[in-house]
mmCIF file of C-alpha atoms in Angstrom:
data_model
loop_
_atom_site.group_PDB
_atom_site.id
_atom_site.type_symbol
_atom_site.label_atom_id
_atom_site.label_comp_id
_atom_site.label_asym_id
_atom_site.label_seq_id
_atom_site.Cartn_x
_atom_site.Cartn_y
_atom_site.Cartn_z
ATOM 1 C CA MET A 13 -26.395 -90.381 61.289
ATOM 2 C CA THR A 14 -27.790 -89.772 57.847
ATOM 3 C CA LYS A 15 -30.793 -87.518 57.781
ATOM 4 C CA THR A 16 -33.589 -88.358 55.444
ATOM 5 C CA ARG A 17 -34.628 -85.317 53.451
ATOM 6 C CA ARG A 18 -38.364 -85.087 53.034
ATOM 7 C CA SER A 19 -39.901 -83.912 49.835
ATOM 8 C CA PRO A 20 -42.014 -80.761 50.218
ATOM 9 C CA ALA A 21 -45.715 -81.401 50.594
ATOM 10 C CA PRO A 22 -47.630 -80.824 47.397
ATOM 11 C CA ALA A 23 -49.330 -77.433 47.271
ATOM 12 C CA ALA A 24 -53.019 -77.552 48.008
ATOM 13 C CA LYS A 25 -55.112 -77.400 44.893
ATOM 14 C CA ARG A 26 -56.696 -73.989 44.432
ATOM 15 C CA ALA A 27 -60.434 -73.986 44.974
ATOM 16 C CA THR A 28 -62.402 -72.939 41.908
ATOM 17 C CA LEU A 29 -66.005 -72.265 40.954
ATOM 18 C CA LYS A 30 -66.193 -75.894 39.897
ATOM 19 C CA THR A 31 -65.105 -76.972 43.402
ATOM 20 C CA ILE A 32 -67.975 -75.014 44.937
ATOM 21 C CA SER A 33 -70.412 -76.252 42.291
ATOM 22 C CA GLU A 34 -69.578 -79.877 43.064
ATOM 23 C CA LEU A 35 -69.788 -79.239 46.805
ATOM 24 C CA THR A 36 -73.188 -77.532 46.695
ATOM 25 C CA GLY A 37 -74.789 -79.330 43.771
ATOM 26 C CA LEU A 38 -75.503 -75.973 42.134
ATOM 27 C CA SER A 39 -74.649 -75.046 38.572
ATOM 28 C CA LEU A 40 -71.517 -73.096 37.727
ATOM 29 C CA SER A 41 -73.605 -70.152 36.560
ATOM 30 C CA THR A 42 -75.548 -70.059 39.845
ATOM 31 C CA VAL A 43 -72.345 -70.224 41.883
ATOM 32 C CA SER A 44 -70.779 -67.489 39.782
ATOM 33 C CA LEU A 45 -73.844 -65.255 40.065
ATOM 34 C CA SER A 46 -74.033 -65.781 43.823
ATOM 35 C CA LEU A 47 -70.377 -64.863 44.347
ATOM 36 C CA ARG A 48 -70.977 -61.746 42.269
ATOM 37 C CA GLY A 49 -73.627 -60.713 44.771
ATOM 38 C CA GLY A 50 -76.571 -61.589 42.559
ATOM 39 C CA ALA A 51 -79.585 -60.003 44.267
ATOM 40 C CA SER A 52 -82.011 -62.123 42.242
ATOM 41 C CA LEU A 53 -80.976 -65.325 44.047
ATOM 42 C CA LYS A 54 -82.638 -66.583 47.204
ATOM 43 C CA GLU A 55 -80.888 -65.749 50.455
ATOM 44 C CA GLU A 56 -80.666 -69.494 51.183
ATOM 45 C CA THR A 57 -78.761 -70.075 47.933
ATOM 46 C CA ARG A 58 -76.376 -67.195 48.573
ATOM 47 C CA ARG A 59 -75.705 -68.427 52.090
ATOM 48 C CA LYS A 60 -75.107 -71.998 50.852
ATOM 49 C CA VAL A 61 -72.581 -70.795 48.271
ATOM 50 C CA ALA A 62 -70.877 -68.463 50.772
ATOM 51 C CA GLU A 63 -70.482 -71.247 53.336
ATOM 52 C CA ALA A 64 -69.081 -73.638 50.741
ATOM 53 C CA ALA A 65 -66.657 -70.996 49.454
ATOM 54 C CA ALA A 66 -65.444 -70.307 52.981
ATOM 55 C CA SER A 67 -65.047 -74.004 53.769
ATOM 56 C CA VAL A 68 -62.711 -74.597 50.804
ATOM 57 C CA GLY A 69 -60.900 -71.280 51.121
ATOM 58 C CA TYR A 70 -62.071 -69.964 47.781
ATOM 59 C CA VAL A 71 -60.374 -66.704 46.780
ATOM 60 C CA PRO A 72 -61.281 -65.152 43.430
ATOM 61 C CA ASP A 73 -58.434 -64.292 41.078
ATOM 62 C CA ARG A 74 -59.157 -60.600 41.010
ATOM 63 C CA ALA A 75 -56.588 -59.788 38.361
ATOM 64 C CA GLY A 76 -57.978 -62.484 36.100
ATOM 65 C CA VAL A 77 -61.548 -61.400 36.732
ATOM 66 C CA ARG A 78 -60.715 -57.830 35.816
ATOM 67 C CA LEU A 79 -59.003 -58.886 32.600
ATOM 68 C CA ARG A 80 -61.947 -61.075 31.572
ATOM 69 C CA THR A 81 -64.834 -58.904 32.653
ATOM 70 C CA GLY A 82 -63.527 -55.420 33.411
ATOM 71 C CA LYS A 83 -64.851 -55.864 36.978
ATOM 72 C CA THR A 84 -62.776 -55.100 40.065
ATOM 73 C CA ASN A 85 -64.895 -56.859 42.722
ATOM 74 C CA VAL A 86 -64.454 -53.700 44.817
ATOM 75 C CA ILE A 87 -66.968 -51.340 46.408
ATOM 76 C CA ALA A 88 -65.599 -47.910 47.303
ATOM 77 C CA LEU A 89 -66.913 -45.984 50.308
ATOM 78 C CA VAL A 90 -66.170 -42.252 50.045
ATOM 79 C CA LEU A 91 -66.531 -41.446 53.738
ATOM 80 C CA ASP A 92 -67.021 -37.975 55.147
ATOM 81 C CA GLY A 93 -64.569 -37.426 57.986
ATOM 82 C CA ALA A 94 -66.153 -34.280 59.406
ATOM 83 C CA GLU A 95 -69.136 -36.101 60.927
ATOM 84 C CA ASP A 96 -69.888 -35.365 64.593
ATOM 85 C CA SER A 97 -72.068 -38.417 65.216
ATOM 86 C CA ILE A 98 -70.495 -40.896 67.594
ATOM 87 C CA ASP A 99 -69.344 -44.159 65.977
ATOM 88 C CA PHE A 100 -70.959 -43.266 62.643
ATOM 89 C CA ALA A 101 -68.039 -44.540 60.541
ATOM 90 C CA ARG A 102 -67.552 -47.713 62.589
ATOM 91 C CA TYR A 103 -71.195 -48.776 62.454
ATOM 92 C CA LEU A 104 -71.547 -47.904 58.777
ATOM 93 C CA ILE A 105 -68.461 -49.915 57.800
ATOM 94 C CA GLN A 106 -69.606 -52.846 59.932
ATOM 95 C CA GLY A 107 -72.956 -52.856 58.144
ATOM 96 C CA ILE A 108 -71.348 -52.731 54.706
ATOM 97 C CA GLY A 109 -68.868 -55.444 55.683
ATOM 98 C CA HIS A 110 -71.659 -57.725 56.850
ATOM 99 C CA ALA A 111 -73.632 -57.136 53.646
ATOM 100 C CA ILE A 112 -70.738 -58.087 51.349
ATOM 101 C CA LYS A 113 -69.717 -61.110 53.385
ATOM 102 C CA GLY A 114 -70.011 -64.157 51.184
ATOM 103 C CA THR A 115 -70.082 -62.124 47.972
ATOM 104 C CA ARG A 116 -67.229 -61.468 45.582
ATOM 105 C CA TYR A 117 -66.892 -57.875 46.760
ATOM 106 C CA HIS A 118 -64.264 -56.217 48.902
ATOM 107 C CA LEU A 119 -64.498 -52.782 50.497
ATOM 108 C CA THR A 120 -62.169 -49.836 49.974
ATOM 109 C CA VAL A 121 -62.630 -46.821 52.260
ATOM 110 C CA ILE A 122 -61.645 -43.377 50.978
ATOM 111 C CA PRO A 123 -61.811 -40.825 53.840
ATOM 112 C CA GLU A 124 -62.400 -37.161 53.115
ATOM 113 C CA PHE A 125 -61.516 -34.967 56.068
ATOM 114 C CA GLU A 126 -63.019 -31.689 54.890
ATOM 115 C CA ARG A 127 -66.615 -31.296 53.855
ATOM 116 C CA ASN A 128 -66.050 -29.446 50.593
ATOM 117 C CA TYR A 129 -67.785 -31.952 48.318
ATOM 118 C CA SER A 130 -64.666 -32.354 46.205
ATOM 119 C CA VAL A 131 -65.141 -34.577 43.180
ATOM 120 C CA GLU A 132 -61.485 -35.639 43.109
ATOM 121 C CA SER A 133 -61.979 -38.975 44.895
ATOM 122 C CA VAL A 134 -64.913 -39.882 42.677
ATOM 123 C CA ARG A 135 -63.112 -38.726 39.535
ATOM 124 C CA TYR A 136 -60.123 -40.925 40.407
ATOM 125 C CA ILE A 137 -62.401 -43.956 40.773
ATOM 126 C CA LEU A 138 -64.053 -43.219 37.436
ATOM 127 C CA GLU A 139 -60.866 -42.556 35.480
ATOM 128 C CA ASN A 140 -58.985 -45.559 36.867
ATOM 129 C CA ARG A 141 -61.969 -47.917 37.285
ATOM 130 C CA THR A 142 -60.820 -48.882 40.773
ATOM 131 C CA ALA A 143 -64.295 -50.003 41.868
ATOM 132 C CA ASP A 144 -67.504 -51.459 40.477
ATOM 133 C CA GLY A 145 -69.692 -49.163 42.557
ATOM 134 C CA VAL A 146 -69.475 -46.257 44.993
ATOM 135 C CA ILE A 147 -71.168 -45.305 48.266
ATOM 136 C CA ILE A 148 -70.983 -41.628 49.223
ATOM 137 C CA THR A 149 -72.101 -40.042 52.498
ATOM 138 C CA HIS A 150 -73.424 -36.651 53.649
ATOM 139 C CA THR A 151 -74.789 -35.321 50.386
ATOM 140 C CA GLY A 152 -75.332 -31.649 49.737
ATOM 141 C CA PRO A 153 -77.975 -29.941 47.612
ATOM 142 C CA ARG A 154 -77.060 -30.595 43.976
ATOM 143 C CA ASP A 155 -74.027 -32.530 45.170
ATOM 144 C CA PRO A 156 -71.319 -32.384 42.443
ATOM 145 C CA ARG A 157 -70.203 -35.937 43.216
ATOM 146 C CA VAL A 158 -73.709 -37.227 42.513
ATOM 147 C CA LYS A 159 -73.833 -35.282 39.256
ATOM 148 C CA LEU A 160 -70.473 -36.654 38.126
ATOM 149 C CA LEU A 161 -71.513 -40.239 38.849
ATOM 150 C CA MET A 162 -74.870 -39.788 37.101
ATOM 151 C CA ASP A 163 -73.242 -38.147 34.067
ATOM 152 C CA ASN A 164 -70.930 -41.163 33.745
ATOM 153 C CA ASP A 165 -73.753 -43.679 34.348
ATOM 154 C CA PHE A 166 -71.633 -45.283 37.081
ATOM 155 C CA PRO A 167 -73.288 -47.451 39.774
ATOM 156 C CA PHE A 168 -73.517 -45.631 43.101
ATOM 157 C CA VAL A 169 -75.759 -45.008 46.086
ATOM 158 C CA SER A 170 -75.726 -42.073 48.469
ATOM 159 C CA HIS A 171 -76.407 -41.906 52.173
ATOM 160 C CA GLY A 172 -78.548 -38.822 51.850
ATOM 161 C CA ARG A 173 -80.776 -37.171 49.268
ATOM 162 C CA THR A 174 -80.057 -34.374 46.794
ATOM 163 C CA GLU A 175 -82.110 -31.930 44.748
ATOM 164 C CA PHE A 176 -81.525 -33.302 41.249
ATOM 165 C CA PHE A 177 -84.546 -33.921 39.070
ATOM 166 C CA THR A 178 -83.029 -37.147 37.724
ATOM 167 C CA PRO A 179 -83.560 -39.946 40.278
ATOM 168 C CA HIS A 180 -80.569 -41.679 41.811
ATOM 169 C CA PRO A 181 -80.262 -44.503 44.356
ATOM 170 C CA TYR A 182 -80.174 -43.377 47.972
ATOM 171 C CA HIS A 183 -80.833 -44.475 51.512
ATOM 172 C CA ASP A 184 -81.443 -41.708 54.012
ATOM 173 C CA PHE A 185 -82.516 -41.091 57.575
ATOM 174 C CA HIS A 186 -86.035 -39.652 57.622
ATOM 175 C CA SER A 187 -84.793 -36.408 59.157
ATOM 176 C CA GLU A 188 -88.046 -34.533 58.574
ATOM 177 C CA LEU A 189 -89.861 -37.036 60.781
ATOM 178 C CA PHE A 190 -87.052 -36.784 63.365
ATOM 179 C CA ALA A 191 -87.616 -33.020 63.642
ATOM 180 C CA GLN A 192 -91.393 -33.394 63.781
ATOM 181 C CA MET A 193 -91.236 -36.047 66.516
ATOM 182 C CA ALA A 194 -88.836 -33.949 68.584
ATOM 183 C CA VAL A 195 -90.970 -30.800 68.373
ATOM 184 C CA GLU A 196 -94.163 -32.684 69.271
ATOM 185 C CA ARG A 197 -92.462 -34.365 72.228
ATOM 186 C CA LEU A 198 -91.204 -31.066 73.644
ATOM 187 C CA VAL A 199 -94.567 -29.370 73.196
ATOM 188 C CA GLU A 200 -96.227 -32.284 75.020
ATOM 189 C CA LYS A 201 -93.847 -31.543 77.914
ATOM 190 C CA GLY A 202 -95.034 -27.928 77.998
ATOM 191 C CA CYS A 203 -92.214 -26.249 76.055
ATOM 192 C CA ARG A 204 -93.077 -23.029 74.197
ATOM 193 C CA ASP A 205 -89.635 -21.716 73.188
ATOM 194 C CA LEU A 206 -87.570 -24.227 71.194
ATOM 195 C CA MET A 207 -83.964 -24.075 70.037
ATOM 196 C CA LEU A 208 -82.505 -26.333 67.320
ATOM 197 C CA LEU A 209 -78.757 -26.928 67.549
ATOM 198 C CA ILE A 210 -77.559 -28.393 64.278
ATOM 199 C CA GLY A 211 -74.341 -28.778 62.329
ATOM 200 C CA ASP A 212 -73.087 -28.032 58.846
ATOM 201 C CA ASP A 213 -75.574 -26.059 56.752
ATOM 202 C CA ARG A 214 -73.983 -27.367 53.541
ATOM 203 C CA THR A 215 -75.694 -30.743 53.821
ATOM 204 C CA ASN A 216 -79.087 -31.554 52.412
ATOM 205 C CA ASN A 217 -79.906 -33.139 55.775
ATOM 206 C CA TYR A 218 -79.485 -29.742 57.487
ATOM 207 C CA HIS A 219 -82.083 -28.112 55.249
ATOM 208 C CA ASN A 220 -84.517 -31.006 55.642
ATOM 209 C CA ILE A 221 -84.339 -30.853 59.437
ATOM 210 C CA VAL A 222 -84.574 -27.060 59.688
ATOM 211 C CA THR A 223 -87.561 -26.876 57.331
ATOM 212 C CA ALA A 224 -89.440 -29.642 59.169
ATOM 213 C CA PHE A 225 -88.575 -28.109 62.565
ATOM 214 C CA GLU A 226 -89.975 -24.716 61.623
ATOM 215 C CA ARG A 227 -93.097 -26.179 60.024
ATOM 216 C CA ALA A 228 -93.903 -28.346 63.040
ATOM 217 C CA ALA A 229 -93.338 -25.437 65.425
ATOM 218 C CA ALA A 230 -95.541 -23.127 63.344
ATOM 219 C CA ARG A 231 -98.313 -25.730 63.332
ATOM 220 C CA LEU A 232 -98.113 -26.043 67.120
ATOM 221 C CA LYS A 233 -97.710 -22.274 67.604
ATOM 222 C CA VAL A 234 -94.421 -22.242 69.541
ATOM 223 C CA GLU A 235 -91.396 -19.950 69.241
ATOM 224 C CA THR A 236 -88.266 -21.225 67.499
ATOM 225 C CA ARG A 237 -84.644 -20.369 66.833
ATOM 226 C CA VAL A 238 -82.000 -22.257 64.852
ATOM 227 C CA LEU A 239 -78.359 -22.163 65.904
ATOM 228 C CA ASP A 240 -75.867 -23.464 63.366
ATOM 229 C CA HIS A 241 -72.971 -25.083 65.227
ATOM 230 C CA SER A 242 -70.936 -25.901 62.146
ATOM 231 C CA THR A 243 -67.825 -27.999 61.768
ATOM 232 C CA GLY A 244 -64.869 -26.145 63.322
ATOM 233 C CA ILE A 245 -66.608 -25.190 66.568
ATOM 234 C CA THR A 246 -64.913 -27.244 69.276
ATOM 235 C CA ALA A 247 -66.569 -29.194 72.062
ATOM 236 C CA LYS A 248 -65.049 -26.710 74.505
ATOM 237 C CA ASP A 249 -66.654 -23.819 72.606
ATOM 238 C CA THR A 250 -70.021 -25.578 72.661
ATOM 239 C CA ARG A 251 -69.751 -26.249 76.378
ATOM 240 C CA SER A 252 -68.975 -22.575 77.065
ATOM 241 C CA PHE A 253 -71.902 -21.538 74.892
ATOM 242 C CA ALA A 254 -74.226 -23.788 76.925
ATOM 243 C CA ARG A 255 -73.038 -22.255 80.223
ATOM 244 C CA GLU A 256 -73.752 -18.769 78.884
ATOM 245 C CA LEU A 257 -77.123 -19.884 77.529
ATOM 246 C CA ALA A 258 -78.086 -21.300 80.932
ATOM 247 C CA SER A 259 -77.687 -17.965 82.661
ATOM 248 C CA GLY A 260 -79.057 -15.812 79.862
ATOM 249 C CA ALA A 261 -82.402 -14.063 79.943
ATOM 250 C CA ASN A 262 -83.574 -15.705 76.714
ATOM 251 C CA ARG A 263 -82.852 -19.314 77.640
ATOM 252 C CA PRO A 264 -85.179 -21.697 75.743
ATOM 253 C CA ASP A 265 -87.247 -24.259 77.594
ATOM 254 C CA GLY A 266 -86.647 -26.962 75.004
ATOM 255 C CA ILE A 267 -83.564 -27.888 72.938
ATOM 256 C CA ILE A 268 -83.260 -30.293 69.993
ATOM 257 C CA CYS A 269 -79.729 -31.367 69.083
ATOM 258 C CA GLY A 270 -78.762 -32.955 65.766
ATOM 259 C CA GLY A 271 -75.706 -34.895 66.965
ATOM 260 C CA GLU A 272 -74.478 -36.789 70.037
ATOM 261 C CA LEU A 273 -71.078 -35.144 70.448
ATOM 262 C CA ARG A 274 -72.676 -31.723 70.383
ATOM 263 C CA ALA A 275 -75.405 -32.908 72.759
ATOM 264 C CA ILE A 276 -72.874 -34.164 75.330
ATOM 265 C CA SER A 277 -71.071 -30.815 75.293
ATOM 266 C CA VAL A 278 -74.306 -28.832 75.620
ATOM 267 C CA ILE A 279 -75.734 -30.939 78.440
ATOM 268 C CA SER A 280 -72.430 -30.796 80.331
ATOM 269 C CA GLY A 281 -72.353 -27.001 80.049
ATOM 270 C CA LEU A 282 -75.970 -26.631 81.133
ATOM 271 C CA GLN A 283 -75.470 -28.882 84.143
ATOM 272 C CA GLU A 284 -72.313 -27.036 85.155
ATOM 273 C CA ALA A 285 -74.425 -23.877 85.242
ATOM 274 C CA GLY A 286 -76.963 -25.566 87.520
ATOM 275 C CA VAL A 287 -79.675 -26.391 84.959
ATOM 276 C CA VAL A 288 -81.609 -29.573 85.745
ATOM 277 C CA ILE A 289 -82.465 -31.356 82.498
ATOM 278 C CA GLY A 290 -86.072 -32.519 82.576
ATOM 279 C CA GLU A 291 -87.111 -29.835 85.068
ATOM 280 C CA ASP A 292 -85.591 -26.468 84.156
ATOM 281 C CA LEU A 293 -85.184 -27.397 80.506
ATOM 282 C CA HIS A 294 -86.132 -30.319 78.267
ATOM 283 C CA PHE A 295 -83.669 -31.844 75.797
ATOM 284 C CA ILE A 296 -83.852 -34.240 72.824
ATOM 285 C CA SER A 297 -80.918 -35.435 70.722
ATOM 286 C CA LYS A 298 -80.371 -37.582 67.687
ATOM 287 C CA GLN A 299 -78.684 -40.863 68.689
ATOM 288 C CA THR A 300 -76.247 -43.026 66.707
ATOM 289 C CA SER A 301 -74.676 -44.950 69.610
ATOM 290 C CA ASP A 302 -75.388 -45.955 73.210
ATOM 291 C CA ILE A 303 -72.999 -43.401 74.689
ATOM 292 C CA LEU A 304 -75.379 -40.468 75.198
ATOM 293 C CA GLY A 305 -77.972 -42.676 76.890
ATOM 294 C CA THR A 306 -75.292 -44.152 79.148
ATOM 295 C CA LEU A 307 -73.938 -40.776 80.255
ATOM 296 C CA PHE A 308 -77.331 -39.082 80.551
ATOM 297 C CA PRO A 309 -79.964 -41.817 80.970
ATOM 298 C CA HIS A 310 -82.757 -39.298 81.598
ATOM 299 C CA VAL A 311 -82.367 -37.536 78.216
ATOM 300 C CA ASP A 312 -84.781 -38.317 75.372
ATOM 301 C CA THR A 313 -83.172 -39.469 72.111
ATOM 302 C CA ILE A 314 -84.273 -40.379 68.587
ATOM 303 C CA GLU A 315 -82.119 -43.086 67.026
ATOM 304 C CA GLU A 316 -80.704 -43.574 63.551
ATOM 305 C CA ASP A 317 -79.512 -47.177 63.125
ATOM 306 C CA VAL A 318 -76.285 -46.589 61.190
ATOM 307 C CA TYR A 319 -75.344 -50.280 61.079
ATOM 308 C CA THR A 320 -78.619 -51.078 59.309
ATOM 309 C CA ALA A 321 -77.987 -48.115 57.009
ATOM 310 C CA GLY A 322 -74.739 -49.780 55.931
ATOM 311 C CA LEU A 323 -76.611 -52.993 55.150
ATOM 312 C CA GLU A 324 -79.256 -51.154 53.138
ATOM 313 C CA LEU A 325 -76.804 -48.981 51.201
ATOM 314 C CA THR A 326 -74.903 -52.077 50.123
ATOM 315 C CA ARG A 327 -78.080 -53.924 49.155
ATOM 316 C CA LEU A 328 -79.164 -51.026 46.960
ATOM 317 C CA LEU A 329 -75.726 -50.662 45.378
ATOM 318 C CA LEU A 330 -75.475 -54.348 44.467
ATOM 319 C CA ARG A 331 -78.886 -54.144 42.820
ATOM 320 C CA ARG A 332 -77.791 -51.057 40.916
ATOM 321 C CA ILE A 333 -74.618 -52.816 39.757
ATOM 322 C CA GLU A 334 -76.859 -55.605 38.455
ATOM 323 C CA GLY A 335 -78.667 -53.007 36.343
ATOM 324 C CA GLU A 336 -81.836 -52.188 38.290
ATOM 325 C CA ASP A 337 -83.457 -48.824 37.618
ATOM 326 C CA ALA A 338 -82.378 -46.047 39.989
ATOM 327 C CA ALA A 339 -85.927 -44.823 40.626
ATOM 328 C CA GLY A 340 -86.745 -48.075 42.432
ATOM 329 C CA LEU A 341 -83.689 -47.906 44.688
ATOM 330 C CA GLN A 342 -84.647 -45.124 47.103
ATOM 331 C CA THR A 343 -85.406 -45.851 50.755
ATOM 332 C CA LEU A 344 -85.844 -43.970 54.032
ATOM 333 C CA ALA A 345 -85.022 -45.188 57.551
ATOM 334 C CA GLU A 346 -87.679 -44.412 60.156
ATOM 335 C CA PRO A 347 -86.490 -42.721 63.382
ATOM 336 C CA LEU A 348 -86.776 -44.751 66.596
ATOM 337 C CA ALA A 349 -87.839 -42.736 69.666
ATOM 338 C CA HIS A 350 -86.393 -43.471 73.094
ATOM 339 C CA TRP A 351 -88.578 -41.457 75.462
ATOM 340 C CA ARG A 352 -87.197 -41.637 78.983
ATOM 341 C CA GLU A 353 -89.620 -40.589 81.684
#
């Protein structure tokens, strides 16, 4: 029996900007601007273009775009790997991913596993132009990465503030308000001797929290102490410290903790030593996930919404890439209290 040989099916025609323009009824320039993440367009227009692009399988020719415009269509996230907040990286990346969905941008994540504020990752991006904009996390006072990006007039936004006189785009957790809220809550519960357990003193966030903690305590006339549990101290070490603290003569009656992982270790150690949280000692922790509240549902927390931070950082960066002035691209996220009676 003779087999009939079929001709291969013709390749599907590549979707172009013109394809999307015809599908949406929008001009080529509007479609192009929308796919570039144009912040000046209405959200309805951007969504319409994104849906049409997805329906026809539009994929930008990144090599061609770079040759024509010098753009990479890439956002680089230089991500601190020493963070002790639970699910920080996952929620942040999810927020950024959601914000760039439907735009021309793709995300590259560059992890840094030691908090030494090395400029090497940023310098590589600048010298090789591997991204159109950069997001950096966990800024320090006079952060050298921020200075390098500002000196090169390269679009970026930081998750955290710095101490440079020249303004730069940032989105940050309002850590001063976090500390103030925590102190006031503990004083309302009758605490007079407060301990702040906080991480790496190289971050600007550390100094903001400590300063606000001490000011609020001085205003309310209560005793304070700050214990720096920096990166490198293990959860086991922290748990042992909490057991010793529980039986010590100078045990505080209120503790504020700057991170969930540290808080879990401390609470576990205190409970092992027989301390009843909420009776013998009151405790408040910063929250970035639901895990602490699930394990210890009676513990007060103050939440930072890291997913929303990812959305906001991306929104600010896209506006900066479009040329908006840095001084108008600075926002703070308000803490959300979860008081559990």
